[in-house]
Coordinates of C-alpha atoms and ligand atoms in Angstrom, one line a residue:
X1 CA 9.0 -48.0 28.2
X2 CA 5.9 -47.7 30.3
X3 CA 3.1 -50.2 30.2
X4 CA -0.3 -48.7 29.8
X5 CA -1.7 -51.4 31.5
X6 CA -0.4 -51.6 34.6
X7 CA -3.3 -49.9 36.5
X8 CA -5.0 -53.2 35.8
X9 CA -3.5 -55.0 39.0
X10 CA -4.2 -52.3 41.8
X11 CA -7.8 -52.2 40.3
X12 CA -8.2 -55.4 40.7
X13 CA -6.3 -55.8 45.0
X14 CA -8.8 -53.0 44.9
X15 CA -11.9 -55.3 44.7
X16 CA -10.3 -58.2 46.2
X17 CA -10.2 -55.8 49.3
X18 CA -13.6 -54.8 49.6
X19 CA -14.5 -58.3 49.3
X20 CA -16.8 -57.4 45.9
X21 CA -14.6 -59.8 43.7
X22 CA -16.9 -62.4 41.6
X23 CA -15.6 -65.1 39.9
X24 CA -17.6 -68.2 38.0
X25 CA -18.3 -71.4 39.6
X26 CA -19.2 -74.5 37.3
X27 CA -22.2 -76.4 37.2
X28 CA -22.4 -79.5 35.7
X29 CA -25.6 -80.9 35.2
X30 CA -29.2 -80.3 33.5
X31 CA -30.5 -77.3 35.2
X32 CA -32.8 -77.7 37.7
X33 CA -33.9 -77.4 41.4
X34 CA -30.7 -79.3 42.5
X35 CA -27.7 -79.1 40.6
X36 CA -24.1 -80.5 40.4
X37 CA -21.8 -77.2 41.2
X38 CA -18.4 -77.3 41.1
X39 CA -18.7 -81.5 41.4
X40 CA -21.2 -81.7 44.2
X41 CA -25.1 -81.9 44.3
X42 CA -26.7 -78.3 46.1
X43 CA -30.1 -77.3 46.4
X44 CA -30.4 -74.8 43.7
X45 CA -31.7 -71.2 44.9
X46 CA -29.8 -69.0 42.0
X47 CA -31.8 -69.5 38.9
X48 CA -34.2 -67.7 37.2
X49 CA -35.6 -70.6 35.7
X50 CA -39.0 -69.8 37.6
X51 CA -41.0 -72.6 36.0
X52 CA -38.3 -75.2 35.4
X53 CA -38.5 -75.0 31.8
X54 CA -34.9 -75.1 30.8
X55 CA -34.4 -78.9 31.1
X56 CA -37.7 -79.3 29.8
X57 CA -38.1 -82.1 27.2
X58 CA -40.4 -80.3 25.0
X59 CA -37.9 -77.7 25.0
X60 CA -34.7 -79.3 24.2
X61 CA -36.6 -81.2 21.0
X62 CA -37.7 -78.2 19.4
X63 CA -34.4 -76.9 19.5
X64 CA -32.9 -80.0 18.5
X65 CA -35.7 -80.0 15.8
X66 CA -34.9 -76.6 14.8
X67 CA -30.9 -76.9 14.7
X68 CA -31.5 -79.9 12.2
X69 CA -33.6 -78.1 10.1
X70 CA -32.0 -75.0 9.6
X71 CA -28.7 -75.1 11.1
X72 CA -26.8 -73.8 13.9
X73 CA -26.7 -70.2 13.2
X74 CA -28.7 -67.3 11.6
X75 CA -25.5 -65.9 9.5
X76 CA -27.0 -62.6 9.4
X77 CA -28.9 -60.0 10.9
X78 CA -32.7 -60.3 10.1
X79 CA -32.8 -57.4 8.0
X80 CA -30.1 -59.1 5.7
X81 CA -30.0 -63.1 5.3
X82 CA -31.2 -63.7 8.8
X83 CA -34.7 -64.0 9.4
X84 CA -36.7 -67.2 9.5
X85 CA -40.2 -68.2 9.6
X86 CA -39.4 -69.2 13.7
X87 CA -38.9 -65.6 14.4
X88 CA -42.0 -65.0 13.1
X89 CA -44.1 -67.3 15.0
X90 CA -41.9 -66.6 17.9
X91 CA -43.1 -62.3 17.7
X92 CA -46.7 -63.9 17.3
X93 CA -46.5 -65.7 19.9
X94 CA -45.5 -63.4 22.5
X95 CA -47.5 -60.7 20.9
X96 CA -50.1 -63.0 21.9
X97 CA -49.6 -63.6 24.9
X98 CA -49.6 -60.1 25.6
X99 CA -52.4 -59.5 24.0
X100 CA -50.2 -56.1 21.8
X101 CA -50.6 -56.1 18.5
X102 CA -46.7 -57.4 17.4
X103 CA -43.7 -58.2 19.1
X104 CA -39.7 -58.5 18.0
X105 CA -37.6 -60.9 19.0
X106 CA -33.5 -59.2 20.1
X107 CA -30.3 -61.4 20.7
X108 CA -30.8 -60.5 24.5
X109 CA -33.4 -58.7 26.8
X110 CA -30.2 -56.4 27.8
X111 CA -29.9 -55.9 23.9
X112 CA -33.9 -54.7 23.6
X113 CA -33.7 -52.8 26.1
X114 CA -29.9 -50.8 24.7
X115 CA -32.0 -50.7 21.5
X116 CA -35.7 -49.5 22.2
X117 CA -34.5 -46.6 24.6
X118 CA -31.7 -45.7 22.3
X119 CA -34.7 -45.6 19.5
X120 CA -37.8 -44.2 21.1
X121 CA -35.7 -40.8 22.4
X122 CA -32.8 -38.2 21.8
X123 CA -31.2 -35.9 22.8
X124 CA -33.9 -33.0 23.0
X125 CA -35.4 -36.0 25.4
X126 CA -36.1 -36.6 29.2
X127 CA -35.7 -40.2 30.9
X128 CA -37.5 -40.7 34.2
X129 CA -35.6 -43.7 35.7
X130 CA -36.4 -45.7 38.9
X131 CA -33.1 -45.5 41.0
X132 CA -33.6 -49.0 41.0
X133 CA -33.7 -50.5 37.8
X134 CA -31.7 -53.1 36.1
X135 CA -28.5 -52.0 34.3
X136 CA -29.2 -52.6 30.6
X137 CA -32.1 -49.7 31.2
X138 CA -29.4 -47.9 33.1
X139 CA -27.1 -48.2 29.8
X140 CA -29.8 -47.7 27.5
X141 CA -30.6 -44.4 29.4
X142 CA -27.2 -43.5 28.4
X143 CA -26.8 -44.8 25.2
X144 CA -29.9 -42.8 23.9
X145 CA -28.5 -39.6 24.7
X146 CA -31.2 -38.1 26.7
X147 CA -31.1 -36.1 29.7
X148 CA -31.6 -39.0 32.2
X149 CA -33.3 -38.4 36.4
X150 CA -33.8 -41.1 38.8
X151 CA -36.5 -40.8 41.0
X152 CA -36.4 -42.7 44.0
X153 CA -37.6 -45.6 44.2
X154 CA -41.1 -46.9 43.3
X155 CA -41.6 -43.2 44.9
X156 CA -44.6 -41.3 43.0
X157 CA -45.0 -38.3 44.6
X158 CA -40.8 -37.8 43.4
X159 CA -41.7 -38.9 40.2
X160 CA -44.6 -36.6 39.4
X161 CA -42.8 -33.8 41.2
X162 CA -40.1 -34.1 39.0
X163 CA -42.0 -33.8 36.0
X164 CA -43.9 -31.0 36.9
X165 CA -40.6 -29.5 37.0
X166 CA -38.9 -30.5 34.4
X167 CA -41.1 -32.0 31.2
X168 CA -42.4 -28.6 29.6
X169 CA -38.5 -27.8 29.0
X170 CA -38.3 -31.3 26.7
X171 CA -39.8 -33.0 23.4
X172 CA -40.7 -36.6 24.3
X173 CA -40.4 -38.3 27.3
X174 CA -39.9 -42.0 28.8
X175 CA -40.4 -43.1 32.4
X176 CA -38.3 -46.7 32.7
X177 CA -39.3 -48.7 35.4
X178 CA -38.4 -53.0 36.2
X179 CA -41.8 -54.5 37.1
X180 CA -40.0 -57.1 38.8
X181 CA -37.4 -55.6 40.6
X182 CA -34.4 -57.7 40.1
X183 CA -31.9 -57.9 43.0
X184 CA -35.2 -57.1 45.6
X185 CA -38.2 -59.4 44.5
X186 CA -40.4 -55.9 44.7
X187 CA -43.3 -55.2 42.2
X188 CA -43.5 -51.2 40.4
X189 CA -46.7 -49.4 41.1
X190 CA -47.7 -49.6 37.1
X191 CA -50.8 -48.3 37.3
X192 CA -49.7 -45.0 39.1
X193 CA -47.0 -45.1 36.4
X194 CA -49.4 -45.0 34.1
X195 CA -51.8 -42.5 35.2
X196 CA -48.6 -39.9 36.1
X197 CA -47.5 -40.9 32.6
X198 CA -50.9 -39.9 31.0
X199 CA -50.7 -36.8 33.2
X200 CA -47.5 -35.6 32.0
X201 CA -47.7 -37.3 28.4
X202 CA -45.0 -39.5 28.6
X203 CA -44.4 -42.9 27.4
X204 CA -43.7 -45.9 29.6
X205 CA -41.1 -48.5 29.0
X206 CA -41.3 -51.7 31.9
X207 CA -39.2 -54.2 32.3
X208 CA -40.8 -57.6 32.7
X209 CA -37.6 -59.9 32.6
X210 CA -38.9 -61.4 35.9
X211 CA -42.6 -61.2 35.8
X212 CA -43.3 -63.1 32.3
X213 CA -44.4 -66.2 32.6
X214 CA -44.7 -65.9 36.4
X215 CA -47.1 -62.5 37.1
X216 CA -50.6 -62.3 36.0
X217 CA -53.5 -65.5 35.2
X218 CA -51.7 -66.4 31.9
X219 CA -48.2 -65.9 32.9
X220 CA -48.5 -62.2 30.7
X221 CA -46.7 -60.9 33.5
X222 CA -46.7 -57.2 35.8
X223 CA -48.9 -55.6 33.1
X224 CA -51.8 -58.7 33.2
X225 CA -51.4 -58.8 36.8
X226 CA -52.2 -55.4 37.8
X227 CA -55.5 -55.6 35.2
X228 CA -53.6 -52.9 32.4
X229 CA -53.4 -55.5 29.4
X230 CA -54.6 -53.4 26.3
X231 CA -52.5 -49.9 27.7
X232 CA -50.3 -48.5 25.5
X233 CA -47.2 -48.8 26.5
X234 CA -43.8 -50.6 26.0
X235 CA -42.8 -53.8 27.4
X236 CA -39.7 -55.5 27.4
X237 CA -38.4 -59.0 28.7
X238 CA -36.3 -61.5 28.2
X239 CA -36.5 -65.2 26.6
X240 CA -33.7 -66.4 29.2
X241 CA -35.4 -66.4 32.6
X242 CA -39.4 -68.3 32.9
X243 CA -38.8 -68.9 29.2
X244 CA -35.8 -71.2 29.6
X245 CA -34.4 -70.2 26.3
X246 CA -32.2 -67.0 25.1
X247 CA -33.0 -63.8 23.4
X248 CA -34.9 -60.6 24.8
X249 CA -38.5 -59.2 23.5
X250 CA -40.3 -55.8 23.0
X251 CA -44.5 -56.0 22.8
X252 CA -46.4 -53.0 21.8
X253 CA -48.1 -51.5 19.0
X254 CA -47.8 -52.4 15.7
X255 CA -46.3 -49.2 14.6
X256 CA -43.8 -49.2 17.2
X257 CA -42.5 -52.4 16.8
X258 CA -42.5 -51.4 12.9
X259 CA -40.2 -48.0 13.7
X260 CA -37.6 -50.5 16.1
X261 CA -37.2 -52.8 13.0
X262 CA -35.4 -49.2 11.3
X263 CA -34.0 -47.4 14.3
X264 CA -33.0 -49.8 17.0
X265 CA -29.4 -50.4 16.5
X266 CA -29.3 -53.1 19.0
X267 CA -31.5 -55.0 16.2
X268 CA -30.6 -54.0 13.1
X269 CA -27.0 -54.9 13.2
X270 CA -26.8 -57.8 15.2
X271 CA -26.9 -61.3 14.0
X272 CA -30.6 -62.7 14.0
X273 CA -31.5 -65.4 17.2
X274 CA -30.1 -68.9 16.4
X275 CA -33.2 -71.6 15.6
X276 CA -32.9 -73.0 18.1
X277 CA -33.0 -70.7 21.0
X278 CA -35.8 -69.6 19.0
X279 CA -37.5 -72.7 18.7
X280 CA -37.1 -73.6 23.2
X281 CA -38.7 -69.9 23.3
X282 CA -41.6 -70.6 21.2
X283 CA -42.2 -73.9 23.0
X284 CA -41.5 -72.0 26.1
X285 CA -44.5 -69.3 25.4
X286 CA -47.1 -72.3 24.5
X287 CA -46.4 -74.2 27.8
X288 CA -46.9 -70.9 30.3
X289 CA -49.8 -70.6 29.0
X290 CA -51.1 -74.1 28.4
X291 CA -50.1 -74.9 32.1
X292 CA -50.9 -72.3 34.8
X293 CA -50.2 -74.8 37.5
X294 CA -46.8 -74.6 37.0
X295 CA -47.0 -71.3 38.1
X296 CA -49.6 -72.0 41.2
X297 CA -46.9 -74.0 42.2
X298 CA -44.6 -71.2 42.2
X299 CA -46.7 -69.2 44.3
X300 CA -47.4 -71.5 46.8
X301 CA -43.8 -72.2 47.0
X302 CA -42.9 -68.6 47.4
X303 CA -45.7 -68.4 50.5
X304 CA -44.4 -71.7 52.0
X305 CA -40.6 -70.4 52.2
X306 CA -41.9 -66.9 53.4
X307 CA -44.1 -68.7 56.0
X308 CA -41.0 -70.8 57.2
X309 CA -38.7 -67.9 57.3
X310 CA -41.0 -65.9 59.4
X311 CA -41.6 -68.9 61.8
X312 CA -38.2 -70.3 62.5
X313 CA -35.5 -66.9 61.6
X314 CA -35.8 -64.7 64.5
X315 CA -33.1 -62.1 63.7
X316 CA -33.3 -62.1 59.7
X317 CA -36.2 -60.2 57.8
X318 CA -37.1 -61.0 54.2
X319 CA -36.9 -57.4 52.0
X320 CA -40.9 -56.6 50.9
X321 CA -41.5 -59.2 47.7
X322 CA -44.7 -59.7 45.8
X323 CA -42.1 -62.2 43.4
X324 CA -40.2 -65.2 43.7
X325 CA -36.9 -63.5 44.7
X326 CA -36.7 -63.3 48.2
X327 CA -33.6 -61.4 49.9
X328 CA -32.4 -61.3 53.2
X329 CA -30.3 -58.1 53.9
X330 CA -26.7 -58.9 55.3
X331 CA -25.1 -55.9 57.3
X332 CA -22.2 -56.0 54.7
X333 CA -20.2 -57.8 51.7
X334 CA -18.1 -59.7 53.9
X335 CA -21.0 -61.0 56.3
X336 CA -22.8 -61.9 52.6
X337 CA -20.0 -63.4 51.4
X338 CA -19.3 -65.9 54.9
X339 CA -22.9 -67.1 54.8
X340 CA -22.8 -67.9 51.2
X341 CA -20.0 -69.8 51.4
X342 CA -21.3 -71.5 54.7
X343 CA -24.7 -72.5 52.8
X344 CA -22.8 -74.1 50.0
X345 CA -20.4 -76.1 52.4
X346 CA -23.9 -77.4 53.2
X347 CA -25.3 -78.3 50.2
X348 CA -27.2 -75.2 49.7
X349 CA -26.4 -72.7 46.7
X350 CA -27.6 -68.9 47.7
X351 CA -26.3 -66.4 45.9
X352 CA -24.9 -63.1 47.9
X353 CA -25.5 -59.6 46.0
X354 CA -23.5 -56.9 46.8
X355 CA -22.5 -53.4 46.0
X356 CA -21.9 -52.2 43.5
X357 CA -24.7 -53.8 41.8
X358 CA -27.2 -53.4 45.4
X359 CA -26.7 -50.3 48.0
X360 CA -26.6 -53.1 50.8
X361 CA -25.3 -56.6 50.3
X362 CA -27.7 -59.6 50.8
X363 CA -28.9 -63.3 50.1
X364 CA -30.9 -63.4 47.2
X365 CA -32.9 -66.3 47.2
X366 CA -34.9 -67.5 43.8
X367 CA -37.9 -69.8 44.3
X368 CA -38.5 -72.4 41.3
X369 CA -42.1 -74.2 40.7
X370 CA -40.4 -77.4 41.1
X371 CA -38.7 -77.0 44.1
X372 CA -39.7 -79.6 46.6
X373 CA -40.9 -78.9 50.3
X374 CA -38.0 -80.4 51.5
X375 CA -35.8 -78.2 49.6
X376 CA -37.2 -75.2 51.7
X377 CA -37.3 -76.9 54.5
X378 CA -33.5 -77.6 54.4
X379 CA -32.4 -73.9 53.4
X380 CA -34.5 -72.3 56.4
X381 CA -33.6 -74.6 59.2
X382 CA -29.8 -74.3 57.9
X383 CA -30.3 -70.8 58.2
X384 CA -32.1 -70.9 61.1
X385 CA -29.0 -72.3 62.9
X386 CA -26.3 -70.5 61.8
X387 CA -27.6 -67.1 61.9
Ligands
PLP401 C1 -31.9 -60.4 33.3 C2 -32.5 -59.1 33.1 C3 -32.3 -58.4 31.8 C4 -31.4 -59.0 30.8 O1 -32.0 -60.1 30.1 P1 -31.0 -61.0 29.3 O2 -31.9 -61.7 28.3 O3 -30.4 -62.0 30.3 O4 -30.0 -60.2 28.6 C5 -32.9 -57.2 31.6 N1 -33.6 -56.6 32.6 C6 -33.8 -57.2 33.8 C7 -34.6 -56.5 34.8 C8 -33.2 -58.4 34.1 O5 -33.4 -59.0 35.3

């Protein structure tokens, strides 16, 4: 008999060899700027807990509230016997705080994102995708069927070239884009986006998983920050980063959100999000924009960390950031891998990136509002000597 599964193992010694095996390490403590990992206290640089929301008081009692008041679960999709009057004020919420007229809550930002590109195009279709972007729009790309080009990335001249080319010979079209970019701390060029996109009459779907709650003077993210609030367009995020909580979001038109209620699958036949991750997200919304300091403090902790690398790290160069991911490129996996593992011996939690979800491996460093100046302090000057 032969055993269908045996490719399993080499696939595996496969990984191992190339030194891009991941494996989950345990932290346990209230999230924060330091943690307890794996039973010792580090200096937390791996969240995306921008604002320091998740261990939040205000937080956790609204989804205590919420679990009390209407259970632990949704037992149903919303369509069915799953929505609740949360999710409601949770759409308004967000739809207000990016000024679109709705909004609609999904089980994940990588679910809205599978969902709305699977919805909005076809196969008669055309994707324009940034080389870069984050692997849900990747999928989604797929999953809708469409034919599906990268252009280079945050490259314009590519972008509109490509289209000149190729958009007469298809129906709709969709140019994907992260705002933040995820694994590089870079920002997308939305409003050249946009005007190719008017140009070429396409829609736009961006990615704000990184920029809500920490772009833009109320925290509306990319879209606020470069001055387009009120475009159409689509924009997606996610509850689980600056929103401390868990569940994804799309913000647009009325009518959109309206045709995603019938055709997003993603939505439709998923189970509706529990009260209270609802309930922490709502909270979450009110207090970014109740309390912009949170995210001055942000900013000035991302300058303060880039002013300290460039003082004291003579032979390490931050990548190009307008975010609060800051990566330092590594000349390979096994190099990212020894300094990673050197920087948590020290107290210091850094996580390395490598291929195959980055081209080139590095340290991907993610400034929190309530770090403390020590905490940068520490990470450069153990950086500083062992590099
Ligand atoms: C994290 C992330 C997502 C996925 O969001 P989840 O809510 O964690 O599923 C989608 N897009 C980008 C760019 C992200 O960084």
């Amino acid at each position: 008999m032969t055993n269908p599964y045996t490719w399993l193992e080499p696939s595996l010694a496969t990984i191992h060899k190339a030194n891009w095996y991941r494996s989950v390490q345990t932290i346990t403590s209230q999230p924060g700027a330091v943690v307890q990992l794996q039973g010792r206290e580090v200096i937390n640089f791996a969240s995306n807990d921008y604002l320091g929301l998740t261990g939040d008081q205000r937080l956790i009692e609204a989804a205590v509230a919420a679990t009390k008041a209407y259970g632990t679960g949704c037992t149903g999709s919303r369509l069915l016997t799953g929505h609740r009057e949360l999710h409601q004020q949770l759409e308004q919420a967000i739809a207000s705080l990016k000024q679109t007229e709705d909004a609609l809550v999904f089980s994940s930002g990588y679910l809205a994102n599978l969902g709305t590109i699977a919805a909005v195009v076809g196969k008669r279709d055309l994707i324009l995708a940034d080389q870069y972007n984050h692997s849900s729009l990747k999928n989604g790309a797929i999953l809708s069927r469409a034919l599906v080009l990268d252009y280079a990335h945050n490259n314009m001249a590519d972008l509109a070239n490509q289209l000149a080319q190729h958009r007469q010979q298809y129906r709709r079209c969709l140019i994907i884009t992260d705002s933040i970019f995820s694994m590089d701390g870079g920002l997308c060029p939305l409003p050249e986006i946009l005007a190719i996109a008017h140009e070429f009459n396409c829609m736009v779907l961006v990615d704000e998983a990184h920029a809500t709650g920490v772009l833009g003077a109320t925290g509306a993210g990319c879209v606020e920050y470069f001055g387009c609030t009120g475009q159409t367009l689509i924009q997606v995020g996610t509850l689980s980063k600056a929103l401390g909580s868990l569940g994804g979001y799309v913000a647009g038109s009325a009518i959109l959100i309206d045709f995603l209620r019938n055709r997003a699958p993603s939505w439709i036949y998923t189970t509706g999000l529990s009260p209270a991750d609802t309930a922490a997200a709502l909270a979450a919304v009110k207090i970014v924009q109740q309390e912009p300091e949170r995210r001055t403090r942000l900013h000035n902790n991302v300058n303060t960390l880039k002013g300290l690398i460039q003082q004291q790290l003579k032979r390490l160069q931050l990548l190009p950031s307008d975010s609060p991911i800051l990566c330092l490129p590594l000349v390979d996996a096994t190099a990212a891998v020894k300094l990673r593992e050197q920087l948590q011996a020290a107290g210091i939690f850094v996580p390395a990136i490598r291929p195959p979800t980055v081209p080139t491996s590095r340290l991907r460093i993610s400034v929190m509002a309530t770090h403390e100046l020590d905490h940068l302090k520490q990470l450069v000057s153990y950086l500083a000597s062992t590099t």
